[in-house]
């Protein structure tokens, strides 16, 4: 089961918020408080989710996210 930084269970389609500033290679940094809607659980890693940012997809570790 995939859980956020507070221990809440995450599912496909949930909304999450970034809890700290994150540097993104080759892109714009993510600021604390940024909300992503309609996440997808990553098939590659258990503690990661895929989020849509602009035209691409980012894979973020759940330790930096909280469920909204």
mmCIF file of N, CA, C and O in Angstrom:
data_model
loop_
_atom_site.group_PDB
_atom_site.id
_atom_site.type_symbol
_atom_site.label_atom_id
_atom_site.label_comp_id
_atom_site.label_asym_id
_atom_site.label_seq_id
_atom_site.Cartn_x
_atom_site.Cartn_y
_atom_site.Cartn_z
ATOM 1 N N UNK A 1 0.847 -1.178 0.000
ATOM 2 C CA UNK A 1 0.000 0.000 0.000
ATOM 3 C C UNK A 1 0.893 1.242 0.000
ATOM 4 O O UNK A 1 1.861 1.316 0.740
ATOM 5 N N UNK A 2 0.548 2.203 -0.809
ATOM 6 C CA UNK A 2 1.302 3.450 -0.911
ATOM 7 C C UNK A 2 0.709 4.474 0.047
ATOM 8 O O UNK A 2 -0.486 4.686 0.073
ATOM 9 N N UNK A 3 1.597 5.099 0.850
ATOM 10 C CA UNK A 3 1.147 6.067 1.854
ATOM 11 C C UNK A 3 1.900 7.380 1.693
ATOM 12 O O UNK A 3 3.047 7.404 1.248
ATOM 13 N N UNK A 4 1.234 8.485 2.074
ATOM 14 C CA UNK A 4 1.870 9.798 2.007
ATOM 15 C C UNK A 4 2.745 10.022 3.240
ATOM 16 O O UNK A 4 2.940 9.119 4.055
ATOM 17 N N UNK A 5 3.263 11.235 3.398
ATOM 18 C CA UNK A 5 4.167 11.544 4.512
ATOM 19 C C UNK A 5 3.485 11.454 5.879
ATOM 20 O O UNK A 5 4.155 11.252 6.884
ATOM 21 N N UNK A 6 2.166 11.577 5.925
ATOM 22 C CA UNK A 6 1.421 11.494 7.185
ATOM 23 C C UNK A 6 0.858 10.107 7.451
ATOM 24 O O UNK A 6 0.187 9.897 8.455
ATOM 25 N N UNK A 7 1.073 9.165 6.537
ATOM 26 C CA UNK A 7 0.584 7.807 6.726
ATOM 27 C C UNK A 7 -0.776 7.532 6.118
ATOM 28 O O UNK A 7 -1.322 6.451 6.294
ATOM 29 N N UNK A 8 -1.355 8.488 5.406
ATOM 30 C CA UNK A 8 -2.648 8.291 4.757
ATOM 31 C C UNK A 8 -2.457 7.463 3.485
ATOM 32 O O UNK A 8 -1.506 7.685 2.737
ATOM 33 N N UNK A 9 -3.361 6.541 3.235
ATOM 34 C CA UNK A 9 -3.282 5.698 2.046
ATOM 35 C C UNK A 9 -3.590 6.520 0.795
ATOM 36 O O UNK A 9 -4.499 7.343 0.795
ATOM 37 N N UNK A 10 -2.807 6.311 -0.262
ATOM 38 C CA UNK A 10 -3.013 6.999 -1.528
ATOM 39 C C UNK A 10 -3.572 6.037 -2.560
ATOM 40 O O UNK A 10 -3.207 4.862 -2.571
ATOM 41 N N UNK A 11 -4.448 6.547 -3.420
ATOM 42 C CA UNK A 11 -5.043 5.768 -4.501
ATOM 43 C C UNK A 11 -4.963 6.576 -5.777
ATOM 44 O O UNK A 11 -4.766 7.795 -5.746
ATOM 45 N N UNK A 12 -5.134 5.901 -6.917
ATOM 46 C CA UNK A 12 -5.185 6.605 -8.198
ATOM 47 C C UNK A 12 -6.299 7.644 -8.158
ATOM 48 O O UNK A 12 -7.389 7.380 -7.662
ATOM 49 N N UNK A 13 -6.013 8.848 -8.672
ATOM 50 C CA UNK A 13 -7.013 9.904 -8.734
ATOM 51 C C UNK A 13 -7.029 10.840 -7.543
ATOM 52 O O UNK A 13 -7.736 11.849 -7.561
ATOM 53 N N UNK A 14 -6.261 10.540 -6.489
ATOM 54 C CA UNK A 14 -6.210 11.431 -5.315
ATOM 55 C C UNK A 14 -5.511 12.739 -5.664
ATOM 56 O O UNK A 14 -4.778 12.834 -6.648
ATOM 57 N N UNK A 15 -5.718 13.737 -4.822
ATOM 58 C CA UNK A 15 -5.026 15.014 -4.938
ATOM 59 C C UNK A 15 -3.980 15.079 -3.835
ATOM 60 O O UNK A 15 -4.250 14.703 -2.700
ATOM 61 N N UNK A 16 -2.770 15.579 -4.177
ATOM 62 C CA UNK A 16 -1.689 15.667 -3.196
ATOM 63 C C UNK A 16 -1.045 17.042 -3.256
ATOM 64 O O UNK A 16 -1.150 17.749 -4.254
ATOM 65 N N UNK A 17 -0.363 17.406 -2.158
ATOM 66 C CA UNK A 17 0.333 18.690 -2.055
ATOM 67 C C UNK A 17 1.797 18.412 -1.705
ATOM 68 O O UNK A 17 2.090 17.521 -0.899
ATOM 69 N N UNK A 18 2.704 19.194 -2.294
ATOM 70 C CA UNK A 18 4.127 19.086 -2.000
ATOM 71 C C UNK A 18 4.384 19.755 -0.658
ATOM 72 O O UNK A 18 3.919 20.877 -0.420
ATOM 73 N N UNK A 19 5.123 19.086 0.243
ATOM 74 C CA UNK A 19 5.322 19.622 1.593
ATOM 75 C C UNK A 19 6.638 20.361 1.757
ATOM 76 O O UNK A 19 6.886 20.941 2.809
ATOM 77 N N UNK A 20 7.523 20.339 0.741
ATOM 78 C CA UNK A 20 8.758 21.115 0.795
ATOM 79 C C UNK A 20 9.216 21.441 -0.617
ATOM 80 O O UNK A 20 8.789 20.805 -1.567
ATOM 81 N N UNK A 21 10.055 22.448 -0.759
ATOM 82 C CA UNK A 21 10.569 22.823 -2.079
ATOM 83 C C UNK A 21 11.422 21.681 -2.632
ATOM 84 O O UNK A 21 12.238 21.100 -1.907
ATOM 85 N N UNK A 22 11.217 21.365 -3.910
ATOM 86 C CA UNK A 22 11.962 20.285 -4.559
ATOM 87 C C UNK A 22 12.619 20.800 -5.826
ATOM 88 O O UNK A 22 12.010 21.541 -6.590
ATOM 89 N N UNK A 23 13.871 20.406 -6.044
ATOM 90 C CA UNK A 23 14.572 20.753 -7.272
ATOM 91 C C UNK A 23 14.249 19.702 -8.326
ATOM 92 O O UNK A 23 14.226 18.518 -8.038
ATOM 93 N N UNK A 24 13.994 20.157 -9.553
ATOM 94 C CA UNK A 24 13.652 19.256 -10.655
ATOM 95 C C UNK A 24 14.744 19.386 -11.705
ATOM 96 O O UNK A 24 15.045 20.485 -12.168
ATOM 97 N N UNK A 25 15.349 18.250 -12.076
ATOM 98 C CA UNK A 25 16.381 18.260 -13.113
ATOM 99 C C UNK A 25 15.784 18.693 -14.439
ATOM 100 O O UNK A 25 14.796 18.124 -14.891
ATOM 101 N N UNK A 26 16.379 19.701 -15.052
ATOM 102 C CA UNK A 26 15.945 20.131 -16.368
ATOM 103 C C UNK A 26 14.576 20.769 -16.417
ATOM 104 O O UNK A 26 13.961 20.848 -17.474
ATOM 105 N N UNK A 27 14.071 21.225 -15.297
ATOM 106 C CA UNK A 27 12.744 21.836 -15.283
ATOM 107 C C UNK A 27 12.622 22.884 -14.201
ATOM 108 O O UNK A 27 13.588 23.248 -13.540
ATOM 109 N N UNK A 28 11.428 23.370 -14.020
ATOM 110 C CA UNK A 28 11.143 24.371 -13.007
ATOM 111 C C UNK A 28 11.009 23.700 -11.645
ATOM 112 O O UNK A 28 10.367 22.655 -11.522
ATOM 113 N N UNK A 29 11.618 24.291 -10.624
ATOM 114 C CA UNK A 29 11.538 23.739 -9.275
ATOM 115 C C UNK A 29 10.100 23.755 -8.768
ATOM 116 O O UNK A 29 9.309 24.616 -9.148
ATOM 117 N N UNK A 30 9.771 22.803 -7.902
ATOM 118 C CA UNK A 30 8.441 22.724 -7.300
ATOM 119 C C UNK A 30 8.471 23.420 -5.944
ATOM 120 O O UNK A 30 9.327 23.130 -5.110
ATOM 121 N N UNK A 31 7.557 24.321 -5.723
ATOM 122 C CA UNK A 31 7.467 25.051 -4.462
ATOM 123 C C UNK A 31 6.540 24.337 -3.495
ATOM 124 O O UNK A 31 5.593 23.653 -3.902
ATOM 125 N N UNK A 32 6.797 24.519 -2.214
ATOM 126 C CA UNK A 32 5.950 23.952 -1.173
ATOM 127 C C UNK A 32 4.530 24.477 -1.356
ATOM 128 O O UNK A 32 4.314 25.658 -1.647
ATOM 129 N N UNK A 33 3.546 23.596 -1.222
ATOM 130 C CA UNK A 33 2.150 23.994 -1.351
ATOM 131 C C UNK A 33 1.560 23.725 -2.726
ATOM 132 O O UNK A 33 0.362 23.871 -2.911
ATOM 133 N N UNK A 34 2.389 23.344 -3.699
ATOM 134 C CA UNK A 34 1.900 23.037 -5.055
ATOM 135 C C UNK A 34 0.987 21.814 -4.971
ATOM 136 O O UNK A 34 1.321 20.812 -4.363
ATOM 137 N N UNK A 35 -0.208 21.909 -5.574
ATOM 138 C CA UNK A 35 -1.186 20.822 -5.538
ATOM 139 C C UNK A 35 -1.219 20.120 -6.895
ATOM 140 O O UNK A 35 -1.243 20.774 -7.932
ATOM 141 N N UNK A 36 -1.204 18.798 -6.851
ATOM 142 C CA UNK A 36 -1.349 17.983 -8.051
ATOM 143 C C UNK A 36 -2.653 17.203 -7.933
ATOM 144 O O UNK A 36 -2.917 16.585 -6.907
ATOM 145 N N UNK A 37 -3.448 17.254 -8.995
ATOM 146 C CA UNK A 37 -4.740 16.570 -9.001
ATOM 147 C C UNK A 37 -4.664 15.325 -9.870
ATOM 148 O O UNK A 37 -4.009 15.323 -10.902
ATOM 149 N N UNK A 38 -5.345 14.281 -9.463
ATOM 150 C CA UNK A 38 -5.457 13.071 -10.264
ATOM 151 C C UNK A 38 -4.146 12.327 -10.416
ATOM 152 O O UNK A 38 -3.720 12.047 -11.533
ATOM 153 N N UNK A 39 -3.501 11.976 -9.306
ATOM 154 C CA UNK A 39 -2.232 11.261 -9.369
ATOM 155 C C UNK A 39 -2.452 9.830 -9.844
ATOM 156 O O UNK A 39 -3.573 9.315 -9.836
ATOM 157 N N UNK A 40 -1.346 9.203 -10.262
ATOM 158 C CA UNK A 40 -1.358 7.771 -10.583
ATOM 159 C C UNK A 40 -0.268 7.110 -9.765
ATOM 160 O O UNK A 40 0.832 7.657 -9.647
ATOM 161 N N UNK A 41 -0.550 5.949 -9.198
ATOM 162 C CA UNK A 41 0.458 5.215 -8.459
ATOM 163 C C UNK A 41 1.467 4.657 -9.455
ATOM 164 O O UNK A 41 1.101 4.166 -10.513
ATOM 165 N N UNK A 42 2.734 4.754 -9.129
ATOM 166 C CA UNK A 42 3.801 4.305 -10.018
ATOM 167 C C UNK A 42 3.926 2.788 -9.962
ATOM 168 O O UNK A 42 3.876 2.189 -8.890
ATOM 169 N N UNK A 43 4.110 2.175 -11.115
ATOM 170 C CA UNK A 43 4.298 0.731 -11.171
ATOM 171 C C UNK A 43 5.742 0.346 -10.862
ATOM 172 O O UNK A 43 6.019 -0.766 -10.440
ATOM 173 N N UNK A 44 6.685 1.273 -11.078
ATOM 174 C CA UNK A 44 8.102 0.969 -10.899
ATOM 175 C C UNK A 44 8.532 0.946 -9.438
ATOM 176 O O UNK A 44 9.325 0.117 -9.040
ATOM 177 N N UNK A 45 8.036 1.876 -8.641
ATOM 178 C CA UNK A 45 8.445 1.976 -7.243
ATOM 179 C C UNK A 45 7.214 2.022 -6.348
ATOM 180 O O UNK A 45 6.218 2.649 -6.683
ATOM 181 N N UNK A 46 7.310 1.367 -5.212
ATOM 182 C CA UNK A 46 6.154 1.300 -4.309
ATOM 183 C C UNK A 46 5.862 2.638 -3.652
ATOM 184 O O UNK A 46 4.716 2.988 -3.431
ATOM 185 N N UNK A 47 6.902 3.414 -3.333
ATOM 186 C CA UNK A 47 6.716 4.683 -2.628
ATOM 187 C C UNK A 47 6.855 5.874 -3.562
ATOM 188 O O UNK A 47 7.505 6.856 -3.233
ATOM 189 N N UNK A 48 6.237 5.798 -4.745
ATOM 190 C CA UNK A 48 6.307 6.899 -5.699
ATOM 191 C C UNK A 48 4.978 7.020 -6.429
ATOM 192 O O UNK A 48 4.236 6.057 -6.557
ATOM 193 N N UNK A 49 4.685 8.246 -6.876
ATOM 194 C CA UNK A 49 3.474 8.497 -7.657
ATOM 195 C C UNK A 49 3.845 9.310 -8.893
ATOM 196 O O UNK A 49 4.854 10.019 -8.911
ATOM 197 N N UNK A 50 3.032 9.193 -9.922
ATOM 198 C CA UNK A 50 3.222 9.960 -11.148
ATOM 199 C C UNK A 50 2.229 11.109 -11.153
ATOM 200 O O UNK A 50 1.050 10.926 -10.877
ATOM 201 N N UNK A 51 2.740 12.312 -11.450
ATOM 202 C CA UNK A 51 1.900 13.507 -11.514
ATOM 203 C C UNK A 51 2.150 14.200 -12.840
ATOM 204 O O UNK A 51 3.237 14.124 -13.395
ATOM 205 N N UNK A 52 1.127 14.865 -13.352
ATOM 206 C CA UNK A 52 1.268 15.609 -14.610
ATOM 207 C C UNK A 52 1.680 17.032 -14.307
ATOM 208 O O UNK A 52 1.047 17.708 -13.499
ATOM 209 N N UNK A 53 2.758 17.475 -14.953
ATOM 210 C CA UNK A 53 3.261 18.832 -14.789
ATOM 211 C C UNK A 53 3.523 19.398 -16.175
ATOM 212 O O UNK A 53 4.410 18.923 -16.876
ATOM 213 N N UNK A 54 2.738 20.374 -16.566
ATOM 214 C CA UNK A 54 2.902 20.947 -17.900
ATOM 215 C C UNK A 54 2.603 19.903 -18.965
ATOM 216 O O UNK A 54 1.541 19.308 -18.993
ATOM 217 N N UNK A 55 3.561 19.655 -19.817
ATOM 218 C CA UNK A 55 3.380 18.671 -20.892
ATOM 219 C C UNK A 55 3.920 17.299 -20.538
ATOM 220 O O UNK A 55 3.763 16.355 -21.288
ATOM 221 N N UNK A 56 4.604 17.183 -19.414
ATOM 222 C CA UNK A 56 5.241 15.918 -19.065
ATOM 223 C C UNK A 56 4.705 15.310 -17.785
ATOM 224 O O UNK A 56 3.754 15.801 -17.189
ATOM 225 N N UNK A 57 5.342 14.236 -17.395
ATOM 226 C CA UNK A 57 4.971 13.514 -16.183
ATOM 227 C C UNK A 57 6.174 13.454 -15.259
ATOM 228 O O UNK A 57 7.279 13.152 -15.698
ATOM 229 N N UNK A 58 5.963 13.736 -13.987
ATOM 230 C CA UNK A 58 7.008 13.632 -12.973
ATOM 231 C C UNK A 58 6.706 12.445 -12.078
ATOM 232 O O UNK A 58 5.543 12.144 -11.805
ATOM 233 N N UNK A 59 7.744 11.794 -11.581
ATOM 234 C CA UNK A 59 7.594 10.739 -10.583
ATOM 235 C C UNK A 59 8.155 11.291 -9.289
ATOM 236 O O UNK A 59 9.325 11.661 -9.218
ATOM 237 N N UNK A 60 7.304 11.376 -8.271
ATOM 238 C CA UNK A 60 7.689 11.959 -6.977
ATOM 239 C C UNK A 60 7.592 10.915 -5.880
ATOM 240 O O UNK A 60 6.675 10.107 -5.864
ATOM 241 N N UNK A 61 8.546 10.971 -4.951
ATOM 242 C CA UNK A 61 8.482 10.093 -3.778
ATOM 243 C C UNK A 61 7.374 10.588 -2.851
ATOM 244 O O UNK A 61 7.174 11.790 -2.685
ATOM 245 N N UNK A 62 6.681 9.649 -2.247
ATOM 246 C CA UNK A 62 5.547 10.009 -1.388
ATOM 247 C C UNK A 62 5.977 10.659 -0.080
ATOM 248 O O UNK A 62 5.156 11.288 0.581
ATOM 249 N N UNK A 63 7.241 10.574 0.292
ATOM 250 C CA UNK A 63 7.716 11.196 1.529
ATOM 251 C C UNK A 63 7.667 12.726 1.444
ATOM 252 O O UNK A 63 7.758 13.403 2.455
ATOM 253 N N UNK A 64 7.512 13.286 0.226
ATOM 254 C CA UNK A 64 7.429 14.723 0.032
ATOM 255 C C UNK A 64 6.012 15.189 -0.282
ATOM 256 O O UNK A 64 5.813 16.341 -0.656
ATOM 257 N N UNK A 65 5.023 14.324 -0.120
ATOM 258 C CA UNK A 65 3.638 14.647 -0.483
ATOM 259 C C UNK A 65 2.709 14.393 0.690
ATOM 260 O O UNK A 65 2.958 13.547 1.521
ATOM 261 N N UNK A 66 1.606 15.153 0.705
ATOM 262 C CA UNK A 66 0.532 14.847 1.648
ATOM 263 C C UNK A 66 -0.790 14.913 0.902
ATOM 264 O O UNK A 66 -0.956 15.701 -0.020
ATOM 265 N N UNK A 67 -1.700 14.075 1.318
ATOM 266 C CA UNK A 67 -3.022 13.998 0.684
ATOM 267 C C UNK A 67 -3.842 15.232 1.031
ATOM 268 O O UNK A 67 -3.842 15.686 2.172
ATOM 269 N N UNK A 68 -4.548 15.776 0.030
ATOM 270 C CA UNK A 68 -5.370 16.962 0.238
ATOM 271 C C UNK A 68 -6.816 16.555 0.346
ATOM 272 O O UNK A 68 -7.286 15.692 -0.314
#
